[in-house]
Short mmCIF file of C-alpha atoms in Angstrom, two decimals:
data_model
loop_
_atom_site.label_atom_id
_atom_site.label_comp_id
_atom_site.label_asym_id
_atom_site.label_seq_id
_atom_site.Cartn_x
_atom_site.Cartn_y
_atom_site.Cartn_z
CA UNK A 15 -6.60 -209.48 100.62
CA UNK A 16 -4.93 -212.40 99.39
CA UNK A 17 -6.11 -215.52 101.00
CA UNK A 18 -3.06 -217.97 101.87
CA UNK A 19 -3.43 -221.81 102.99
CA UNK A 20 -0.67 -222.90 106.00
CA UNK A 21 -0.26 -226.57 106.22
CA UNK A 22 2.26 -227.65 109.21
CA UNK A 23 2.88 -230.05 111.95
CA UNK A 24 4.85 -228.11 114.01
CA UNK A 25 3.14 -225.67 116.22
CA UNK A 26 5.88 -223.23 116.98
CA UNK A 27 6.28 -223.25 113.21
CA UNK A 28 2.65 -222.60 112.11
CA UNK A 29 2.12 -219.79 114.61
CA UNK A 30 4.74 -217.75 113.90
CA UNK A 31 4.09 -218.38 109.90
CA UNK A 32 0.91 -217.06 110.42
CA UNK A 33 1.68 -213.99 112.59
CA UNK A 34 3.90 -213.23 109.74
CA UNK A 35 1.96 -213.58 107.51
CA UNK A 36 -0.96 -211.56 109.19
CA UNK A 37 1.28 -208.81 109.81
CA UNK A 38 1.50 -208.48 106.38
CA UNK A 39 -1.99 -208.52 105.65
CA UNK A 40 -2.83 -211.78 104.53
CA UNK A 41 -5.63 -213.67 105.14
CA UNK A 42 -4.23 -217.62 106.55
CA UNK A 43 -5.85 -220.80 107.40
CA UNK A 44 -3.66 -223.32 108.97
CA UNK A 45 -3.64 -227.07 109.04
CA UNK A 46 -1.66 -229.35 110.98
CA UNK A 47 -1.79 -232.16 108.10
CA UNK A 48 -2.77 -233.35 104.39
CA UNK A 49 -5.49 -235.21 106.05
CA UNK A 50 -7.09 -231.75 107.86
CA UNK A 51 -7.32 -229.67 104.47
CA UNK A 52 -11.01 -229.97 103.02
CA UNK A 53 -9.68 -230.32 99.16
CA UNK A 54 -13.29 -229.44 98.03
CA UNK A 55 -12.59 -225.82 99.28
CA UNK A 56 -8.72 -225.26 97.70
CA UNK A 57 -10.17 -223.06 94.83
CA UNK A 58 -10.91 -220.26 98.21
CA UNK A 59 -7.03 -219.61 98.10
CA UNK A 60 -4.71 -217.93 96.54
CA UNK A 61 -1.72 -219.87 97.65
CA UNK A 62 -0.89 -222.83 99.85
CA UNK A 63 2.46 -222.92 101.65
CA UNK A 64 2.87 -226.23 102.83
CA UNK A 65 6.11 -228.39 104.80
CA UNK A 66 7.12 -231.52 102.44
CA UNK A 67 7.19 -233.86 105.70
CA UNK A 68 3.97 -233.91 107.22
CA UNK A 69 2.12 -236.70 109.66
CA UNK A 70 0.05 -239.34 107.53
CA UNK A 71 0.62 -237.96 103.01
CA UNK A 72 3.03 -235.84 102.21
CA UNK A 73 2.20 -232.08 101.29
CA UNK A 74 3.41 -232.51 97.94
CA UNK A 75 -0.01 -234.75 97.58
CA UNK A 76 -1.98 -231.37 97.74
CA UNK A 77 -0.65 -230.51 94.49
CA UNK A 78 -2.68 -232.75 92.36
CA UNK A 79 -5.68 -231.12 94.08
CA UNK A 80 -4.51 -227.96 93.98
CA UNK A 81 -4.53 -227.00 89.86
CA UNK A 82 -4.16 -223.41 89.33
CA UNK A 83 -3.39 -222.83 92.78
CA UNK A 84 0.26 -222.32 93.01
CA UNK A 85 1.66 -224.36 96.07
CA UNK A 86 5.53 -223.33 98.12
CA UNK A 87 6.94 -226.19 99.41
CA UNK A 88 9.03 -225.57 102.45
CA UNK A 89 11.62 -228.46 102.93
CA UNK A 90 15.09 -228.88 104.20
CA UNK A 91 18.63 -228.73 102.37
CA UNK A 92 18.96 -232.61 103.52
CA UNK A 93 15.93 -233.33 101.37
CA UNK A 94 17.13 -231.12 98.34
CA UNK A 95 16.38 -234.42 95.87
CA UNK A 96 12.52 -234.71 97.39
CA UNK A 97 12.40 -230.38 96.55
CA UNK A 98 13.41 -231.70 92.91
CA UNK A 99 10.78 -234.38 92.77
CA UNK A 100 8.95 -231.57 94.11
CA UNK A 101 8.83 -229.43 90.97
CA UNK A 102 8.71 -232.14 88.93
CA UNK A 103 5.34 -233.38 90.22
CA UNK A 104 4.05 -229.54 89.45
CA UNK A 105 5.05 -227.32 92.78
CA UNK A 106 5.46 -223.55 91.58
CA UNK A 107 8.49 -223.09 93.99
CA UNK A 108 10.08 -224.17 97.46
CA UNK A 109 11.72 -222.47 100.30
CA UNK A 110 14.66 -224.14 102.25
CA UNK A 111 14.62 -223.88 105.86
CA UNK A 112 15.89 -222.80 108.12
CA UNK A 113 14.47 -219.29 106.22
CA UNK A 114 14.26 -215.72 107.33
CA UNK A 115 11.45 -213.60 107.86
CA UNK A 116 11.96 -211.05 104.20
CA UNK A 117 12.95 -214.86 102.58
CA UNK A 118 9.23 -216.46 103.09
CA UNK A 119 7.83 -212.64 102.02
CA UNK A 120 10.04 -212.44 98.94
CA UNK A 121 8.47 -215.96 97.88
CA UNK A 122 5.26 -215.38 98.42
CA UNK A 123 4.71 -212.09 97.12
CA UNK A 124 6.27 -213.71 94.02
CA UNK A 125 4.11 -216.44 93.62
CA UNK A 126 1.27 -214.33 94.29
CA UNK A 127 2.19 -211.98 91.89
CA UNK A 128 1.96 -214.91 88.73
CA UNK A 129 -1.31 -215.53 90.35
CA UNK A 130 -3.38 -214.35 87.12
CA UNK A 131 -0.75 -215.98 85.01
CA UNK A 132 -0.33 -219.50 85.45
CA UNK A 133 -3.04 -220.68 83.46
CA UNK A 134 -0.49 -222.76 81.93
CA UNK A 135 2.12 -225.13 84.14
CA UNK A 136 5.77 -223.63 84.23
CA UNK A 137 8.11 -225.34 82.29
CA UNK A 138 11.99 -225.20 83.40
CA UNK A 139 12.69 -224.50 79.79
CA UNK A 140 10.07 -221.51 78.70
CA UNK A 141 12.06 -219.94 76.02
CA UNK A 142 13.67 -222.85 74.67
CA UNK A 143 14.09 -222.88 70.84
CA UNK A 144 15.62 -224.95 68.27
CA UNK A 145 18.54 -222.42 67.57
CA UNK A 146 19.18 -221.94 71.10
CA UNK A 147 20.77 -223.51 74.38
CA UNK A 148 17.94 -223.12 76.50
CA UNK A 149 17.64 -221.47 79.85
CA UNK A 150 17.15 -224.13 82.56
CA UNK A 151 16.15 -223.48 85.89
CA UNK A 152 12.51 -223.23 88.13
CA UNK A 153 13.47 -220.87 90.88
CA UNK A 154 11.39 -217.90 91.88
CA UNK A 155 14.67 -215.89 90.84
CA UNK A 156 14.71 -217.73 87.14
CA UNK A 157 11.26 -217.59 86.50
CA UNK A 158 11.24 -213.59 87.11
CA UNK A 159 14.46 -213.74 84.53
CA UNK A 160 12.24 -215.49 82.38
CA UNK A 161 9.13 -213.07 82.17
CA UNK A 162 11.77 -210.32 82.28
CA UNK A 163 13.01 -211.60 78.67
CA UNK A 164 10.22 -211.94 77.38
CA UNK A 165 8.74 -208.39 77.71
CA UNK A 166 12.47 -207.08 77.03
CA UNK A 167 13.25 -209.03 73.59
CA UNK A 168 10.73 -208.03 71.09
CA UNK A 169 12.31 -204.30 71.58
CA UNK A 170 15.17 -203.03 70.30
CA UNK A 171 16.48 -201.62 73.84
CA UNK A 172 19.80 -201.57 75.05
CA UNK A 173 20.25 -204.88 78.10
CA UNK A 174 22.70 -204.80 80.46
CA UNK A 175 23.28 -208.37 82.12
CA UNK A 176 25.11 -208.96 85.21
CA UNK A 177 25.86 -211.61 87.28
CA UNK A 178 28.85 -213.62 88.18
CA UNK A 179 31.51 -215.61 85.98
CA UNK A 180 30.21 -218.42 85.04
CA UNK A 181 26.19 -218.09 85.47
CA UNK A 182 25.31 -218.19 81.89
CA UNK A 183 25.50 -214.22 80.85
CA UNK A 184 25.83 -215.75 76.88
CA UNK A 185 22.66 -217.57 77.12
CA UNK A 186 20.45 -214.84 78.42
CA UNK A 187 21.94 -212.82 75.51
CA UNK A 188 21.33 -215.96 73.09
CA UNK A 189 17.62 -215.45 74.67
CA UNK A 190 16.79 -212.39 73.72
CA UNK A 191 17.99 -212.74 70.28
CA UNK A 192 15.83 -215.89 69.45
CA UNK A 193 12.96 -213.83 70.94
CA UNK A 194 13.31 -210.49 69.54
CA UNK A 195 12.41 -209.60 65.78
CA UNK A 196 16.16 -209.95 64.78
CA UNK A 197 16.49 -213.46 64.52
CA UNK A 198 17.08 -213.79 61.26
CA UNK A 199 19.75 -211.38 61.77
CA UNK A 200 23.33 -211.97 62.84
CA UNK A 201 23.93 -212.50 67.03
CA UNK A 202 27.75 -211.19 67.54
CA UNK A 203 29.57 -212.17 70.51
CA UNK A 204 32.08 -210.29 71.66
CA UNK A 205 34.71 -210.79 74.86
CA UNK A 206 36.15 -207.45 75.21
CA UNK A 207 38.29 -209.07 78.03
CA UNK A 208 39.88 -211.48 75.86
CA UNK A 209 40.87 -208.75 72.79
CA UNK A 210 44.32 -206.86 73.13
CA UNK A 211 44.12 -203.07 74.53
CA UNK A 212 45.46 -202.07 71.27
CA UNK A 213 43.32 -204.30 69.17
CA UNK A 214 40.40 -203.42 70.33
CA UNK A 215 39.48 -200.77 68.44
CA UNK A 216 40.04 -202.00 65.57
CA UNK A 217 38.36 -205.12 65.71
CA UNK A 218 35.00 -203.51 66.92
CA UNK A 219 34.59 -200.68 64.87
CA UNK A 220 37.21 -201.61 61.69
CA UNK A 221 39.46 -199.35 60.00
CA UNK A 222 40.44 -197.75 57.02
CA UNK A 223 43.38 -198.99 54.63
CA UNK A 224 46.74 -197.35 55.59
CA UNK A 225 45.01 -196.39 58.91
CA UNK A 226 48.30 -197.69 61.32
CA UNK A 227 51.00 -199.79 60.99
CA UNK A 228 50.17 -202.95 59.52
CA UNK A 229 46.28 -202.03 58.25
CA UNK A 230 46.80 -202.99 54.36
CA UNK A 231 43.64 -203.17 53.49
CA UNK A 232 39.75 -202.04 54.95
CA UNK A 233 38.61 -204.14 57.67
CA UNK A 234 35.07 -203.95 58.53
CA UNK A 235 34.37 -204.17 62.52
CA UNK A 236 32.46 -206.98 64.57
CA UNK A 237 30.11 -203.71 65.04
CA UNK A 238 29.00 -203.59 61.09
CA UNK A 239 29.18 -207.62 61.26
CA UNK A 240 25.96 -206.74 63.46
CA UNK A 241 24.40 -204.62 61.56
CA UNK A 242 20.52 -205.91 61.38
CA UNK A 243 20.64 -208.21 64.53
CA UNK A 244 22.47 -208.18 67.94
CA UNK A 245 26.11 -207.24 69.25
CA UNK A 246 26.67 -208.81 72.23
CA UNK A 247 29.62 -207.31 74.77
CA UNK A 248 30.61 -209.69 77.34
CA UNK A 249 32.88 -208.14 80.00
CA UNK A 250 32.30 -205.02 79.07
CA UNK A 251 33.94 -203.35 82.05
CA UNK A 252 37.17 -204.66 80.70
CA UNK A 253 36.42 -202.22 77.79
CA UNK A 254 39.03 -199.73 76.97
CA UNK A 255 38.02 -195.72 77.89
CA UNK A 256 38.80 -195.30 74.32
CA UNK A 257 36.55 -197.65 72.85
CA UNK A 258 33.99 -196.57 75.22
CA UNK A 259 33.93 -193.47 73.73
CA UNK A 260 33.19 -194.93 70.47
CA UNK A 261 30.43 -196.95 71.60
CA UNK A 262 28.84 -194.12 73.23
CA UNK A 263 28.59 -192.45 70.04
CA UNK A 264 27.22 -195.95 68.46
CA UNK A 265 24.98 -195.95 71.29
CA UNK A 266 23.44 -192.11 71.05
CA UNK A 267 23.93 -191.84 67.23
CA UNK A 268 23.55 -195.22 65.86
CA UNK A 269 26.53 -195.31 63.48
CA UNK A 270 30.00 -196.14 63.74
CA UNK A 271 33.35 -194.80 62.14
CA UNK A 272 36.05 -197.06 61.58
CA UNK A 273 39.57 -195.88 63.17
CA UNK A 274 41.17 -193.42 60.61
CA UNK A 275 37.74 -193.03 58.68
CA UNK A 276 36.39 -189.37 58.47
CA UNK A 277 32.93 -190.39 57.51
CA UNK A 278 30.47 -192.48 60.03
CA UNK A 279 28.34 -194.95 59.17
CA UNK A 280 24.47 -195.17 59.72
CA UNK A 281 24.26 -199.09 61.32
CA UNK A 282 20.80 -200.86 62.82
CA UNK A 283 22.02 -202.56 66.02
CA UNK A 284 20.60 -203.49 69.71
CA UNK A 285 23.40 -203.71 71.87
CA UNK A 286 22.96 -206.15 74.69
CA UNK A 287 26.03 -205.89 77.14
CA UNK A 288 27.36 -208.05 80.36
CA UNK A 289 29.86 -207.84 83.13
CA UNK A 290 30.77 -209.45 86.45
CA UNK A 291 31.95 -205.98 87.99
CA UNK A 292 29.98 -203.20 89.68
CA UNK A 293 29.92 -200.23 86.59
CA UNK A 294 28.59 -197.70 88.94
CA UNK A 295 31.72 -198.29 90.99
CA UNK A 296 34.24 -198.08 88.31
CA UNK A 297 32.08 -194.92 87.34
CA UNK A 298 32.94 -193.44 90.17
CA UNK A 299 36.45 -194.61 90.31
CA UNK A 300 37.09 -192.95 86.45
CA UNK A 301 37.26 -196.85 85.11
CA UNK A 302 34.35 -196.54 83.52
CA UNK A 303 32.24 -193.70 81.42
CA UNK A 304 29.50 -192.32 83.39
CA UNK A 305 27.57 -191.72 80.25
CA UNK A 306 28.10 -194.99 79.08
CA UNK A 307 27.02 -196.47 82.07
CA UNK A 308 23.41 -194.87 82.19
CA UNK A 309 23.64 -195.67 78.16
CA UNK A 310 24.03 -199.16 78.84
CA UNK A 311 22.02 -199.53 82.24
CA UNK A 312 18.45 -198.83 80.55
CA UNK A 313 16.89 -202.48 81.12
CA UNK A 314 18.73 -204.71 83.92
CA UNK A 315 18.84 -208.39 83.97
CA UNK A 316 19.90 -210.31 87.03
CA UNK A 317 21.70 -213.99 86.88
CA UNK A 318 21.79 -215.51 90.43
CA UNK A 319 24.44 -217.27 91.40
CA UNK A 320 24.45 -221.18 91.28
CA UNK A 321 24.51 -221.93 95.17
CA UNK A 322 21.48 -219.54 95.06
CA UNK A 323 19.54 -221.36 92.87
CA UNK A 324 18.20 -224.16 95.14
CA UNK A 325 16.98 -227.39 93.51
CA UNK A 326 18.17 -226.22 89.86
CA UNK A 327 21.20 -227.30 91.12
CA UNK A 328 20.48 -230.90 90.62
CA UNK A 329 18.37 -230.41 87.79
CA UNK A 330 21.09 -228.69 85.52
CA UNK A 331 23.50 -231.64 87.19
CA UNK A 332 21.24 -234.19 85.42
CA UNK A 333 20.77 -232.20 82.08
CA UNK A 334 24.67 -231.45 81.90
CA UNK A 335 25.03 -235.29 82.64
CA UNK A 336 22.72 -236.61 79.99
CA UNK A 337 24.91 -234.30 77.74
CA UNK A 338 28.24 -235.47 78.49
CA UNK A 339 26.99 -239.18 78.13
CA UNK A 340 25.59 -238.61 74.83
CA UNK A 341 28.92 -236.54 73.97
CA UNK A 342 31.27 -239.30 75.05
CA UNK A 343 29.20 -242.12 73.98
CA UNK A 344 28.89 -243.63 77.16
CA UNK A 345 25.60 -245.65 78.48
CA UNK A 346 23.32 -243.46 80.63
CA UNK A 347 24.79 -242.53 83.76
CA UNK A 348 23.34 -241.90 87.39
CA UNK A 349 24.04 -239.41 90.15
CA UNK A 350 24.46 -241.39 93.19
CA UNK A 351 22.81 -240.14 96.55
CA UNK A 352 26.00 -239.28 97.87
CA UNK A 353 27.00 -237.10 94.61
CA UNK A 354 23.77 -235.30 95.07
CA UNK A 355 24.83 -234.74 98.52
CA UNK A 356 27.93 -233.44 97.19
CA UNK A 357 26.42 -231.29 94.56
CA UNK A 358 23.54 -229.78 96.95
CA UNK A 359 26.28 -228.64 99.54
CA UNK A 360 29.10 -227.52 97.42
CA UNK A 361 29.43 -223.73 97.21
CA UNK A 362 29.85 -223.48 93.27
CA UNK A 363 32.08 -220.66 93.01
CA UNK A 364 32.58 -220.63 89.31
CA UNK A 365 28.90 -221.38 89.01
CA UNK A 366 27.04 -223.33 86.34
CA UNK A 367 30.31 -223.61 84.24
CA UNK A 368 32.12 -225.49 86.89
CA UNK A 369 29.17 -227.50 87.72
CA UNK A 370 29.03 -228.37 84.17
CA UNK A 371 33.09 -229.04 83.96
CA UNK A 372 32.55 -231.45 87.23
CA UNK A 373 29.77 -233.24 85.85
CA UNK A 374 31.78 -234.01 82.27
CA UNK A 375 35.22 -234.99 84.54
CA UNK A 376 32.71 -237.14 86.37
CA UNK A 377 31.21 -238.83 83.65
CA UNK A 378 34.85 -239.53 82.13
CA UNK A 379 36.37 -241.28 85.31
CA UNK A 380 33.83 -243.00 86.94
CA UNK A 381 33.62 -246.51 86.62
CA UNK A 382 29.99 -248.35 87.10
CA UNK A 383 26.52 -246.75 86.29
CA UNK A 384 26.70 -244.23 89.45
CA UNK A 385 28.77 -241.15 89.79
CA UNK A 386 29.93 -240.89 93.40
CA UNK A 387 31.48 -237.94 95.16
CA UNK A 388 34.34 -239.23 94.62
CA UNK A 389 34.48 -238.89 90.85
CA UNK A 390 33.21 -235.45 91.30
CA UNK A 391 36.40 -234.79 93.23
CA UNK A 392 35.40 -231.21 94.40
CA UNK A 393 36.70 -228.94 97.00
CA UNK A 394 35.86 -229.94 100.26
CA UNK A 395 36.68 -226.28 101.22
CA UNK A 396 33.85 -224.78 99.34
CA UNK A 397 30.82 -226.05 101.01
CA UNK A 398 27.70 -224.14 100.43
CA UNK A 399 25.98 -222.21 103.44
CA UNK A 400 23.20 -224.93 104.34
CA UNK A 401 20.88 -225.65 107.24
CA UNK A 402 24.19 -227.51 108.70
CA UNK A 403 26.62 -224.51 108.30
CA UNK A 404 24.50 -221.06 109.29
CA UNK A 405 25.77 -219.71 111.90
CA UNK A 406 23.26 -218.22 114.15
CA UNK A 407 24.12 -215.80 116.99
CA UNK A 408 22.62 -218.31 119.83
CA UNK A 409 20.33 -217.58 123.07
CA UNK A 410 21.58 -218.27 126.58
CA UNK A 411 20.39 -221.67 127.16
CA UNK A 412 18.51 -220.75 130.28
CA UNK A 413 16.99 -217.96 128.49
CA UNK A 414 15.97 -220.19 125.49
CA UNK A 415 14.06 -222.72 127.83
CA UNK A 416 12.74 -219.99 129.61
CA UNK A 417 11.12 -218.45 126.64
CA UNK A 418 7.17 -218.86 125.40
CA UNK A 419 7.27 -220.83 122.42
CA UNK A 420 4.85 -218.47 120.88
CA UNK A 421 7.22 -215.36 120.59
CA UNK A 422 10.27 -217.79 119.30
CA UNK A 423 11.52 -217.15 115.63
CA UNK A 424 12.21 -219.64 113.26
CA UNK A 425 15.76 -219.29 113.66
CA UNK A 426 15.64 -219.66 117.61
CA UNK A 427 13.14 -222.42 116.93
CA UNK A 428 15.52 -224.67 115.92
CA UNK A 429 17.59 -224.42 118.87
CA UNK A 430 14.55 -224.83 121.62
CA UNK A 431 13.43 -227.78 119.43
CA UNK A 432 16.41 -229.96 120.49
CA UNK A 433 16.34 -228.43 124.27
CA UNK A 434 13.01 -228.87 124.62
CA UNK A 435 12.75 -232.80 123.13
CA UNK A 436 16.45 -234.03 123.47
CA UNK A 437 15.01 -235.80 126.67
CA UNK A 438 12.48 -238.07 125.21
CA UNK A 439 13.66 -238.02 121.47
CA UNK A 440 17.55 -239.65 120.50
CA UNK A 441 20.14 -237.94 118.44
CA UNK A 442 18.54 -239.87 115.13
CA UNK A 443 14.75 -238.99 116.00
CA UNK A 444 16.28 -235.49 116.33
CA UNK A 445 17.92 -235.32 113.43
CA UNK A 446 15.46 -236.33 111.32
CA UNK A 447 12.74 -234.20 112.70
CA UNK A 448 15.03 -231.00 111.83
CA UNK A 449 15.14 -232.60 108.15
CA UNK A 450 19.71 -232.89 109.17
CA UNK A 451 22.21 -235.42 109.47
CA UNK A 452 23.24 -236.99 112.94
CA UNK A 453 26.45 -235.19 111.98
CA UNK A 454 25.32 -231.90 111.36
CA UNK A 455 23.01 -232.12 114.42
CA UNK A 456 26.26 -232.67 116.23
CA UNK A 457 28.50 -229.76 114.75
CA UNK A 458 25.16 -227.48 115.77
CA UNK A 459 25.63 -228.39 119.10
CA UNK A 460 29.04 -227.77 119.41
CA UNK A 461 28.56 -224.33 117.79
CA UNK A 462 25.87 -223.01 119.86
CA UNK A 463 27.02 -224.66 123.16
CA UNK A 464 23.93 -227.18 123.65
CA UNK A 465 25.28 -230.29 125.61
CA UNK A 466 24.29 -233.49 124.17
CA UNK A 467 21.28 -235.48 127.08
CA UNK A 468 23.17 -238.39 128.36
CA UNK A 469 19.99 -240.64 126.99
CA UNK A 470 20.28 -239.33 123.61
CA UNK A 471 23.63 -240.88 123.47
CA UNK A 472 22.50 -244.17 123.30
CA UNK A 473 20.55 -243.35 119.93
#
C-alpha cells in the first residue's frame, strides 16, 4: 500500500483528501503545515501532496527535503506563475484547484507509477537533440508522451498521432525519428491535406513515364524518398480512398507501385501518421478504410491540448519569447504579470501554434522591456475554463450552511467557505484565501446566488 503524505491548512480540505484517498487504498498522514512535517521521516512515503500556500513556509520548501520523493503541488489558476516556479525548483507535477475527485486520482496514480523511475530529476526537454526541435512541456500528460516515445521509437512500428491543430503533431513525429535507429535515414513529411485530390497519387507513390497526361518522364514518390528512414503523414484523414488503398498495400506488403507501373517495389519504411479527426468515425461513415485504420492505429500517441497543459503554458510562452527576440534581434524581453494573466486564462484554440504566433506579434509591437496584454491583443472571447469561470451546479444556500463540513466536496467547499467566513473575513481576505481575484470572487457570487455580507463591503 502506497504510503502518501497530506500537507494542508484547510480542514474541510484535508479530510475529504484523505477519505479519498483512503477509499482508494492508500495509506495518508496529514499535516496542517511545513512546520508539522518531521523531514527526518520523508523517506517513509511514497508521495507528498502538498497546497503551495500554507501558514508559516511554503510547501514548495518540502521539496528540497524531499529528493526522490516526488511531491504534487496543489495551487490555484491565480497563482499559475508560483506553479511555474514550482517545477522549476524540482516539483514532479501540480494540480489546479478547484479539482475533481478522478482529477487528484489520475495524478497521483501517475506520479506513483514513475515512483521506481525518477532516480534522475525530470527535465522539460527529455528527448531533446541537436537535430531536433525539442518537446517542451512538464505535465503529468507530457511526461507519459515522453516515456511513451521512448519505448515506441527504437521499433519500426507503425504510430498514429492525434491531437488537435496546432499541438505539435510534427514534433512528436520529429521525436521518434531522432530516437529510433533510422536517423541517419531520411524523415519525410507529408501534408496530405495540402496536396491536390488528383495529385496525390502521384506525388506519394510516383509514376511511370507516359503514365497520364502530362507524366514525361519517371517520377519517383515521397514514399521511395523514404525508403531507409521515416514517412511521416500529417492529416491523414484528408487522404484520398484511393490512395488509401495504396498505402494499405505499402502498409501489409512493404512495397509500393508507382501509378501506371506493373511491377511493385520492395521499400524499408516506418510509417508514422497524424490527424485532428476521429478515424474510427469516418470508418464508420465510409470516409475512411477500416483496414487502414486498424493498420495505422497499432501504437497511439496522445497530444493534449494547450489550455490542458497547465503551467507549460507559460513555460513554452517564455521559450517561444526568447526565440522571437533572438530572431528579430531585439534585447531580451519580459512577460509582464498582466500578460501572464492573459496567457494563463486564454483558451488557446489553435494551441501551441497560436501561442507561438501571439508571442512573435508581441515581441514585434511592444514598446519597453515588458510585453503587456495589450501587445498580445488576444480574444477576449476565448477565455480558458479557470477556477473563475466553472460553473458549478450550486446548493440551496440554507442547505449549504446546514450541511456538516465533513461530508462537503471540494467543489461545494468553495461555496460554504465564503458563507461560512464572509462575516468576519472582507471581500479581499476572501479572495485571497480561495487563491481568486476580488473580481472573480464577485462574478461567483452572482452565479451561484450568494449575497455579498453588508461588512464585507467595506473591504
Amino acid at each position: 500500500m502506497a504510503k502518501i503524505l497530506l500537507v494542508e491548512d484547510e480542514p474541510i480540505i484535508r479530510n475529504s483528501l484523505k477519505r479519498l484517498l483512503e477509499r482508494n487504498h492508500y495509506a495518508v498522514q496529514e499535516a496542517g503545515s511545513v512546520a508539522e512535517v518531521d523531514m527526518q521521516r520523508l523517506d517513509d512515503f511514497d508521495l507528498i501532496i502538498t497546497d503551495l500556500r500554507l501558514p508559516g513556509a511554503p510547501g514548495t520548501e518540502l521539496i528540497q527535503y524531499a529528493k526522490k520523493i516526488p511531491v504534487l503541488i496543489m495551487t490555484s489558476y491565480a497563482s499559475l506563475k508560483s506553479a511555474v516556479d514550482a517545477m522549476k525548483q524540482g516539483a514532479s507535477d501540480y494540480i489546479a484547484k478547484p479539482f475533481d475527485h478522478q482529477e487528484m486520482l489520475n495524478a497521483v496514480k501517475q506520479l506513483l507509477s514513475r515512483t521506481t523511475r525518477i532516480q534522475e530529476p525530470i527535465t522539460p526537454n527529455p528527448l531533446s537533440t541537436t537535430t531536433a526541435p525539442s518537446l517542451i512541456g512538464v505535465c503529468s500528460a507530457m511526461q507519459a508522451l515522453y516515456q511513451r516515445i521512448v519505448k515506441v521509437a527504437p521499433t519500426d512500428t507503425t504510430v498514429l498521432i492525434l491531437g488537435e491543430s496546432g499541438t505539435g503533431k510534427e514534433l512528436v513525429a520529429k521525436a521518434l525519428h531522432q530516437q529510433s535507429h533510422r536517423l541517419k535515414g531520411p524523415l519525410i513529411s507529408v501534408n496530405c491535406a495540402a496536396i491536390p485530390e488528383s495529385l496525390i497519387e502521384s506525388e506519394l507513390f510516383g509514376h511511370e513515364k507516359g503514365a497520364f497526361t502530362g507524366a514525361n518522364q519517371l517520377r519517383k514518390g515521397l514514399v521511395e524518398a523514404a525508403d531507409g528512414g521515416t514517412l511521416f503523414l500529417d492529416e491523414i484523414g484528408e487522404l484520398p480512398l484511393e490512395a488509401q488503398a495504396r498505402l494499405l498495400r505499402l502498409l501489409q506488403e512493404k512495397e509500393v507501385r508507382r501509378v501506371g507501373a506493373v511491377q511493385s517495389r520492395k521499400i524499408d519504411v516506418r510509417v508514422i501518421a497524424a490527424t485532428h479527426r476521429d478515424l474510427k468515425r469516418l470508418a464508420a461513415r465510409g470516409a475512411f478504410r477500416e483496414d487502414l485504420y486498424y493498420r495505422l492505429h497499432v501504437v497511439e500517441l496522445n497530444l493534449p491540448p494547450l489550455r490542458e497543459r497547465g503551467a507549460d503554458i507559460i513555460e513554452l510562452a517564455q521559450y517561444f519569447l526568447r526565440q522571437s527576440c533572438d530572431r528579430l534581434k531585439r534585447t531580451a524581453l519580459q512577460l509582464s504579470d498582466n500578460a501572464i494573466d492573459a496567457i494563463a486564462q486564454y483558451n488557446w484554440p489553435g494551441n501551441v501554434r497560436e501561442l507561438q504566433n501571439a508571442i512573435e506579434r508581441a515581441a514585434v509591437l511592444c514598446d519597453g522591456p515588458y510585453i503587456t496584454d495589450h501587445d498580445l491583443t488576444l480574444d477576449k472571447h476565448e477565455k480558458a475554463a479557470s477556477l473563475d469561470l466553472l460553473t458549478i451546479t450550486p446548493l440551496p444556500v440554507a442547505e449549504l450552511i446546514d450541511t456538516p463540513t465533513d461530508n462537503l466536496s471540494l467543489e461545494d467547499y468553495f461555496q460554504h467557505f465564503v458563507l461560512e467566513h464572509q462575516h468576519h473575513m472582507t471581500e479581499t481576505e476572501l479572495a485571497q484565501k480561495l487563491g481568486i481575484s476580488r473580481k472573480s470572487l464577485w462574478e461567483r457570487r452572482q452565479r451561484l446566488g450568494i449575497p455579498r455580507n453588508k461588512k464585507a463591503l467595506l473591504g
